[in-house]
CSV table of C-alpha atoms in Angstrom, one decimal:
chain,number,residue,atom,x,y,z
Z,192,UNK,CA,145.5,114.8,136.3
Z,193,UNK,CA,146.6,113.1,133.2
Z,194,UNK,CA,144.7,114.3,130.1
Z,195,UNK,CA,142.8,111.6,128.2
Z,196,UNK,CA,144.4,110.2,125.1
Z,197,UNK,CA,143.4,111.7,121.7
Z,198,UNK,CA,140.5,109.9,120.0
Z,199,UNK,CA,141.5,107.2,117.6
Z,200,UNK,CA,141.1,108.1,114.0
Z,201,UNK,CA,139.5,106.0,111.4
Z,202,UNK,CA,141.7,104.3,108.8
Z,203,UNK,CA,142.7,106.8,106.1
Z,204,UNK,CA,141.5,109.8,108.1
Z,205,UNK,CA,144.0,112.2,109.6
Z,206,UNK,CA,143.8,113.3,113.2
Z,207,UNK,CA,141.9,116.6,113.5
Z,208,UNK,CA,139.7,115.8,110.5
Z,209,UNK,CA,137.6,112.9,111.7
Z,210,UNK,CA,134.6,113.9,109.6
Z,211,UNK,CA,136.6,113.9,106.3
Z,212,UNK,CA,135.7,111.0,104.1
Z,213,UNK,CA,138.5,109.1,102.4
Z,214,UNK,CA,138.9,110.2,98.8
Z,215,UNK,CA,139.9,108.5,95.6
Z,216,UNK,CA,143.3,110.1,95.9
Z,217,UNK,CA,143.7,108.6,99.4
Z,218,UNK,CA,143.0,105.1,97.9
Z,219,UNK,CA,145.4,105.7,95.0
Z,220,UNK,CA,148.2,106.9,97.3
Z,221,UNK,CA,147.8,103.9,99.7
Z,222,UNK,CA,147.6,101.4,96.8
Z,223,UNK,CA,150.6,103.0,95.0
Z,224,UNK,CA,148.7,103.8,91.7
Z,225,UNK,CA,147.6,106.8,89.8
Z,226,UNK,CA,144.1,108.1,90.8
Z,227,UNK,CA,142.9,107.4,87.2
Z,228,UNK,CA,143.9,103.7,87.7
Z,229,UNK,CA,142.2,103.5,91.0
Z,230,UNK,CA,139.0,105.0,89.4
Z,231,UNK,CA,139.1,102.4,86.6
Z,232,UNK,CA,139.7,99.6,89.1
Z,233,UNK,CA,136.7,100.6,91.3
Z,234,UNK,CA,134.3,101.1,88.3
Z,235,UNK,CA,132.7,97.7,87.3
Z,236,UNK,CA,132.4,99.0,83.7
Z,237,UNK,CA,136.2,99.7,83.4
Z,238,UNK,CA,137.7,97.3,85.8
Z,239,UNK,CA,138.7,95.0,82.9
Z,240,UNK,CA,141.1,97.7,81.8
Z,241,UNK,CA,143.2,97.1,85.0
Z,242,UNK,CA,145.2,93.9,85.6
Z,243,UNK,CA,143.7,91.7,88.2
Z,244,UNK,CA,146.4,92.0,90.8
Z,245,UNK,CA,146.3,95.8,90.8
Z,246,UNK,CA,142.5,95.9,90.8
Z,247,UNK,CA,142.3,93.5,93.8
Z,248,UNK,CA,144.9,95.7,95.6
Z,249,UNK,CA,142.9,98.8,95.0
Z,250,UNK,CA,139.7,97.2,96.2
Z,251,UNK,CA,141.4,95.9,99.4
Z,252,UNK,CA,142.7,99.4,100.1
Z,253,UNK,CA,139.3,101.0,99.4
Z,254,UNK,CA,137.6,98.5,101.8
Z,255,UNK,CA,140.2,99.1,104.5
Z,256,UNK,CA,139.8,102.9,104.3
Z,257,UNK,CA,136.0,102.7,104.1
Z,258,UNK,CA,136.0,104.5,100.8
Z,259,UNK,CA,132.7,105.0,99.0
Z,260,UNK,CA,132.5,106.5,95.5
Z,261,UNK,CA,130.6,109.8,95.3
Z,262,UNK,CA,128.0,109.2,92.6
Z,263,UNK,CA,127.1,112.9,92.3
Z,264,UNK,CA,130.7,113.9,91.7
Z,265,UNK,CA,131.1,111.1,89.2
Z,266,UNK,CA,128.0,112.1,87.3
Z,267,UNK,CA,129.1,115.7,87.1
Z,268,UNK,CA,132.5,114.6,85.7
Z,269,UNK,CA,131.2,112.1,83.3
Z,270,UNK,CA,127.7,113.4,82.5
Z,271,UNK,CA,126.5,110.0,83.5
Z,272,UNK,CA,124.5,109.1,86.6
Z,273,UNK,CA,124.7,105.3,86.4
Z,274,UNK,CA,121.0,105.2,87.2
Z,275,UNK,CA,117.8,104.4,85.4
Z,276,UNK,CA,114.1,104.9,86.1
Z,277,UNK,CA,112.0,101.8,86.6
Z,278,UNK,CA,108.3,102.7,86.2
Z,279,UNK,CA,105.8,100.2,87.7
Z,280,UNK,CA,102.0,100.5,87.5
Z,281,UNK,CA,101.1,98.8,90.7
Z,282,UNK,CA,103.6,97.6,93.3
Z,283,UNK,CA,100.9,95.6,95.1
Z,284,UNK,CA,100.6,93.3,92.1
Z,285,UNK,CA,102.7,90.2,92.9
Z,286,UNK,CA,104.0,89.8,89.4
Z,287,UNK,CA,106.2,92.9,89.5
Z,288,UNK,CA,108.7,92.2,92.3
Z,289,UNK,CA,110.4,89.4,90.3
Z,290,UNK,CA,110.6,91.7,87.3
Z,291,UNK,CA,112.2,94.4,89.5
Z,292,UNK,CA,114.6,91.9,90.9
Z,293,UNK,CA,115.7,90.8,87.4
Z,294,UNK,CA,116.3,94.4,86.4
Z,295,UNK,CA,118.2,95.3,89.5
Z,296,UNK,CA,120.4,92.2,89.5
Z,297,UNK,CA,121.7,92.9,85.9
Z,298,UNK,CA,122.1,96.6,86.5
Z,299,UNK,CA,123.9,96.1,89.8
Z,300,UNK,CA,126.4,93.9,88.1
Z,301,UNK,CA,127.7,96.8,86.0
Z,302,UNK,CA,127.5,99.5,88.6
Z,303,UNK,CA,124.0,100.9,87.8
Z,304,UNK,CA,121.1,101.3,90.1
Z,305,UNK,CA,117.3,101.8,89.6
Z,306,UNK,CA,115.0,104.5,90.9
Z,307,UNK,CA,111.7,102.7,91.3
Z,308,UNK,CA,108.4,104.6,91.0
Z,309,UNK,CA,104.8,103.4,91.3
Z,310,UNK,CA,102.2,105.2,89.2
Z,311,UNK,CA,99.0,103.4,90.3
Z,312,UNK,CA,98.0,103.5,86.6
Z,313,UNK,CA,97.6,107.3,86.9
Z,314,UNK,CA,98.9,109.1,83.7
Z,315,UNK,CA,99.4,112.4,85.6
Z,316,UNK,CA,101.3,110.7,88.4
Z,317,UNK,CA,103.4,108.8,85.8
Z,318,UNK,CA,104.3,112.1,84.0
Z,319,UNK,CA,105.3,113.8,87.2
Z,320,UNK,CA,107.4,110.8,88.3
Z,321,UNK,CA,109.2,110.7,84.9
Z,322,UNK,CA,110.0,114.4,85.1
Z,323,UNK,CA,111.3,114.0,88.6
Z,324,UNK,CA,113.6,111.1,87.4
Z,325,UNK,CA,114.8,113.2,84.5
Z,326,UNK,CA,115.7,115.9,86.9
Z,327,UNK,CA,117.9,113.3,88.7
Z,328,UNK,CA,119.6,112.7,85.3
Z,329,UNK,CA,118.7,109.1,84.9
Z,330,UNK,CA,120.2,107.7,81.7
Z,331,UNK,CA,117.1,105.7,80.6
Z,332,UNK,CA,113.9,104.0,81.6
Z,333,UNK,CA,112.3,100.6,81.9
Z,334,UNK,CA,108.5,100.9,81.7
Z,335,UNK,CA,106.0,98.3,82.9
Z,336,UNK,CA,103.1,100.7,82.4
Z,337,UNK,CA,102.8,100.8,78.6
Z,338,UNK,CA,99.3,101.3,77.0
Z,339,UNK,CA,98.8,100.7,73.3
Z,340,UNK,CA,98.7,104.4,72.7
Z,341,UNK,CA,100.9,106.1,75.2
Z,342,UNK,CA,101.8,109.8,74.5
Z,343,UNK,CA,104.4,110.0,77.2
Z,344,UNK,CA,106.4,107.0,75.9
Z,345,UNK,CA,106.0,108.3,72.3
Z,346,UNK,CA,107.5,111.6,73.4
Z,347,UNK,CA,110.4,109.9,75.1
Z,348,UNK,CA,111.0,107.9,72.0
Z,349,UNK,CA,110.8,111.0,69.8
Z,350,UNK,CA,113.6,112.8,71.7
Z,351,UNK,CA,115.8,109.7,71.8
Z,352,UNK,CA,115.5,108.8,75.5
Z,353,UNK,CA,116.7,105.1,75.9
Z,354,UNK,CA,113.6,103.2,76.9
Z,355,UNK,CA,112.6,99.6,77.1
Z,356,UNK,CA,109.2,98.1,77.8
Z,357,UNK,CA,108.5,95.0,79.9
Z,358,UNK,CA,105.4,92.8,79.7
Z,359,UNK,CA,103.6,95.1,77.3
Z,360,UNK,CA,104.1,96.8,73.9
Z,361,UNK,CA,102.9,99.9,72.1
Z,362,UNK,CA,101.0,100.0,68.9
Z,363,UNK,CA,104.1,101.7,67.5
Z,364,UNK,CA,107.0,99.2,67.2
Z,365,UNK,CA,110.2,101.2,67.5
Z,366,UNK,CA,110.5,101.0,71.3
Z,367,UNK,CA,112.3,97.8,72.4
Z,368,UNK,CA,110.3,95.5,74.6
Z,369,UNK,CA,110.5,92.2,76.5
Z,370,UNK,CA,107.3,90.2,76.6
Z,371,UNK,CA,106.1,86.7,77.0
Z,372,UNK,CA,104.6,84.8,74.0
Z,373,UNK,CA,101.0,85.5,74.9
Z,374,UNK,CA,99.7,83.8,71.8
Z,375,UNK,CA,101.6,80.6,72.5
Z,376,UNK,CA,100.5,80.7,76.1
Z,377,UNK,CA,96.8,81.0,75.3
Z,378,UNK,CA,97.2,78.2,72.7
Z,379,UNK,CA,98.7,75.9,75.4
Z,380,UNK,CA,96.0,76.7,77.9
Z,381,UNK,CA,93.2,76.1,75.4
Z,382,UNK,CA,94.7,72.8,74.1
Z,383,UNK,CA,94.8,71.7,77.8
Z,384,UNK,CA,91.2,72.4,78.3
Z,385,UNK,CA,90.1,70.9,75.0
Z,386,UNK,CA,92.1,67.8,75.7
Z,387,UNK,CA,90.2,67.4,79.0
Z,388,UNK,CA,86.9,67.5,77.1
Z,389,UNK,CA,85.8,71.1,77.5
Z,390,UNK,CA,83.9,72.7,74.7
Z,391,UNK,CA,82.1,75.6,76.4
Z,392,UNK,CA,85.0,77.8,77.5
Z,393,UNK,CA,84.7,81.4,78.7
Z,394,UNK,CA,87.4,84.0,78.3
Z,395,UNK,CA,87.8,86.8,80.8
Z,396,UNK,CA,89.7,89.3,78.7
Z,397,UNK,CA,91.9,92.1,80.1
Z,398,UNK,CA,91.7,95.8,79.3
Z,399,UNK,CA,91.7,96.4,75.6
Z,400,UNK,CA,94.0,99.4,75.8
Z,401,UNK,CA,96.8,97.1,76.9
Z,402,UNK,CA,98.7,94.8,74.5
Z,403,UNK,CA,98.4,91.9,77.0
Z,404,UNK,CA,94.6,92.2,76.9
Z,405,UNK,CA,94.4,92.5,73.2
Z,406,UNK,CA,96.9,89.8,72.3
Z,407,UNK,CA,95.4,87.2,74.7
Z,408,UNK,CA,91.9,87.9,73.4
Z,409,UNK,CA,93.0,87.6,69.8
Z,410,UNK,CA,94.8,84.3,70.7
Z,411,UNK,CA,91.6,83.0,72.4
Z,412,UNK,CA,89.5,83.6,69.3
Z,413,UNK,CA,92.2,81.9,67.1
Z,414,UNK,CA,92.1,78.9,69.4
Z,415,UNK,CA,88.4,78.6,69.2
Z,416,UNK,CA,88.8,78.5,65.4
Z,417,UNK,CA,91.6,76.0,65.5
Z,418,UNK,CA,89.6,73.6,67.7
Z,419,UNK,CA,86.3,74.1,65.9
Z,420,UNK,CA,84.6,75.6,68.9
Z,421,UNK,CA,81.7,78.0,68.8
Z,422,UNK,CA,82.8,81.7,69.0
Z,423,UNK,CA,79.8,82.7,71.2
Z,424,UNK,CA,79.8,86.4,72.3
Z,425,UNK,CA,78.1,85.4,75.5
Z,426,UNK,CA,81.2,83.5,76.5
Z,427,UNK,CA,83.5,86.5,76.4
Z,428,UNK,CA,83.7,89.1,79.1
Z,429,UNK,CA,85.8,92.2,78.8
Z,430,UNK,CA,87.2,93.3,82.1
Z,431,UNK,CA,88.1,96.9,82.8
Z,432,UNK,CA,91.1,96.1,85.0
Z,433,UNK,CA,93.5,93.3,85.8
Z,434,UNK,CA,91.9,92.9,89.2
Z,435,UNK,CA,90.3,90.2,91.4
Z,436,UNK,CA,87.2,92.2,91.8
Z,437,UNK,CA,86.8,92.5,88.0
Z,438,UNK,CA,87.1,88.7,87.6
Z,439,UNK,CA,84.5,88.1,90.3
Z,440,UNK,CA,82.1,90.6,88.7
Z,441,UNK,CA,82.5,89.0,85.3
Z,442,UNK,CA,81.8,85.5,86.5
Z,443,UNK,CA,78.8,86.6,88.6
Z,444,UNK,CA,77.3,88.3,85.5
Z,445,UNK,CA,77.8,85.1,83.5
Z,446,UNK,CA,76.0,83.0,86.1
Z,447,UNK,CA,73.3,85.6,86.4
Z,448,UNK,CA,72.7,85.6,82.7
Z,449,UNK,CA,72.5,81.8,82.6
Z,450,UNK,CA,75.5,81.3,80.3
Z,451,UNK,CA,76.5,77.7,80.0
Z,452,UNK,CA,80.2,77.0,80.5
Z,453,UNK,CA,82.4,74.4,82.0
Z,454,UNK,CA,85.8,76.2,82.0
Z,455,UNK,CA,87.2,79.7,82.3
Z,456,UNK,CA,90.4,80.9,80.7
Z,457,UNK,CA,91.2,84.0,82.7
Z,458,UNK,CA,93.4,86.7,81.1
Z,459,UNK,CA,95.6,86.8,84.2
Z,460,UNK,CA,95.9,85.2,87.7
Z,461,UNK,CA,94.1,88.1,89.5
Z,462,UNK,CA,91.0,87.6,87.3
Z,463,UNK,CA,91.2,83.9,88.0
Z,464,UNK,CA,91.2,84.6,91.7
Z,465,UNK,CA,88.0,86.5,91.1
Z,466,UNK,CA,86.6,83.4,89.4
Z,467,UNK,CA,87.3,81.5,92.6
Z,468,UNK,CA,85.4,84.1,94.7
Z,469,UNK,CA,82.3,84.2,92.4
Z,470,UNK,CA,82.1,80.4,92.2
Z,471,UNK,CA,82.4,79.9,96.0
Z,472,UNK,CA,79.8,82.6,96.5
Z,473,UNK,CA,77.3,80.5,94.4
Z,474,UNK,CA,78.3,77.2,96.0
Z,475,UNK,CA,80.0,75.9,92.9
Z,476,UNK,CA,83.2,73.9,93.1
Z,477,UNK,CA,86.5,74.3,91.1
Z,478,UNK,CA,87.2,72.1,89.3
Z,479,UNK,CA,84.2,69.8,89.8
Z,480,UNK,CA,81.8,72.3,88.4
Z,481,UNK,CA,84.0,74.8,86.6
Z,482,UNK,CA,87.7,74.5,85.6
Z,483,UNK,CA,89.8,77.6,85.8
Z,484,UNK,CA,93.1,78.5,84.1
Z,485,UNK,CA,95.1,81.7,84.9
Z,486,UNK,CA,97.9,83.5,83.2
Z,487,UNK,CA,101.2,84.7,84.8
Z,488,UNK,CA,101.9,82.2,87.6
Z,489,UNK,CA,102.3,84.9,90.1
Z,490,UNK,CA,103.7,84.1,93.6
Z,491,UNK,CA,101.4,82.0,95.9
Z,492,UNK,CA,98.9,80.8,93.3
Z,493,UNK,CA,100.2,77.3,94.0
Z,494,UNK,CA,99.0,77.8,97.6
Z,495,UNK,CA,95.3,78.4,96.6
Z,496,UNK,CA,92.6,75.8,97.1
Z,497,UNK,CA,92.7,74.3,94.6
Z,498,UNK,CA,96.2,75.3,93.4
Z,499,UNK,CA,95.8,77.2,90.2
Z,500,UNK,CA,96.6,75.8,86.8
Z,501,UNK,CA,98.2,78.7,84.9
Z,502,UNK,CA,100.5,79.9,82.1
Z,503,UNK,CA,103.9,80.7,83.6
Z,504,UNK,CA,105.6,83.9,82.4
Z,505,UNK,CA,109.3,83.9,83.4
Z,506,UNK,CA,109.1,87.3,85.2
Z,507,UNK,CA,112.6,87.4,86.5
Z,508,UNK,CA,114.0,86.7,83.0
Z,509,UNK,CA,111.7,89.4,81.6
Z,510,UNK,CA,113.3,92.0,83.9
Z,511,UNK,CA,116.8,90.7,83.4
Z,512,UNK,CA,116.5,90.8,79.6
Z,513,UNK,CA,115.0,94.3,79.7
Z,514,UNK,CA,118.0,95.5,81.7
Z,515,UNK,CA,120.3,94.0,79.1
Z,516,UNK,CA,118.4,95.7,76.3
Z,517,UNK,CA,118.6,99.0,78.0
Z,518,UNK,CA,122.3,98.7,78.6
Z,519,UNK,CA,122.7,97.8,75.0
Z,520,UNK,CA,120.8,101.0,74.0
Z,521,UNK,CA,123.0,103.1,76.3
Z,522,UNK,CA,126.2,101.7,74.9
Z,523,UNK,CA,125.0,101.8,71.2
Z,524,UNK,CA,122.2,104.4,70.8
Z,525,UNK,CA,122.3,104.2,67.0
Z,526,UNK,CA,121.7,100.4,66.9
Z,527,UNK,CA,118.3,99.4,65.6
Z,528,UNK,CA,115.8,98.7,68.3
Z,529,UNK,CA,115.1,95.0,68.9
Z,530,UNK,CA,112.5,93.2,71.0
Z,531,UNK,CA,112.5,89.9,72.8
Z,532,UNK,CA,109.6,87.3,73.0
Z,533,UNK,CA,110.1,84.8,75.7
Z,534,UNK,CA,108.5,81.3,75.6
Z,535,UNK,CA,105.9,80.4,78.2
Z,536,UNK,CA,105.0,77.2,79.9
Z,537,UNK,CA,101.7,75.7,81.2
Z,538,UNK,CA,101.8,74.7,84.9
Z,539,UNK,CA,99.1,72.0,85.4
Z,540,UNK,CA,97.9,72.0,89.0
Z,541,UNK,CA,94.5,71.1,90.5
Z,542,UNK,CA,92.1,73.8,89.2
Z,543,UNK,CA,91.3,71.9,86.0
Z,544,UNK,CA,89.6,68.5,85.4
Z,545,UNK,CA,87.3,66.9,82.8
Z,546,UNK,CA,83.8,68.4,82.8
Z,547,UNK,CA,81.0,66.7,84.5
Z,548,UNK,CA,78.7,67.6,81.5
Z,549,UNK,CA,79.6,68.2,77.9
């Protein structure tokens, strides 16, 4: 009986060693270059050091052999992992996926990847996650969890860990951050409501241990002064969380207390959703009875009934700019920290209208 033919071997793998992965040396030999040249050609950060024709030939050979770089070996050799930690407070919040995408798109373009962790706003969980990422030798962090006073971030800054904040800032100013212009956004929203004829405007303020909550409340008070409106304590509700339930609770309390208002400026879109819930529960109509403005323009608020008028933060750009800042810190650690303030826009939909009564 004729014996069966030997199994076919994969490209770049010798018979008798089918489990062996192609190496950088295999790629270099096949492409006719030195291993160091092959390494530079395959690394997005150093490819510019190799002429285009050679780099393309090395990539074609690597693809044909099925070569995949070994990130562990590379990190041991270079003391760099080409990875960063991305710390998110709540992955169920729709505003964070665009930020994550912006970070990943920029990092991926230069050969970096992100380890994403969710903290559920739990400081102990956050500390454990950061320690775990440090054990994986991440080179730096992007944080979306910053509180005004944040001991963990202050410790990372003190030991020189490259760190960038997104969407929020610390009370201390020497950690780079990328945020939207909260003051400008609130001013636009308030001008919109005043131009419609509203004079009795409620603000649902976010948590006051977060820069976003503090800055938007400060801007609301400034807008009241700018437009000559009464700064009534009864038309301010401090919410303990950026959550739909917190918004609903705040508006329900306002209605129960008999506070007169024709419009609500919510500190974020989730609080605005809570406004919708509370108004519907009381048989009130938005915008016929009460106009509502949100903040963030998170996904799907244009599908609400009515579609939500809100202040748009360019979340993808926030993430992308944060990644650029972190790469800048990694390449030039001694450079002075800088932060970026992005302009916001008002998206006028159907949740605002002139008041029935002034």
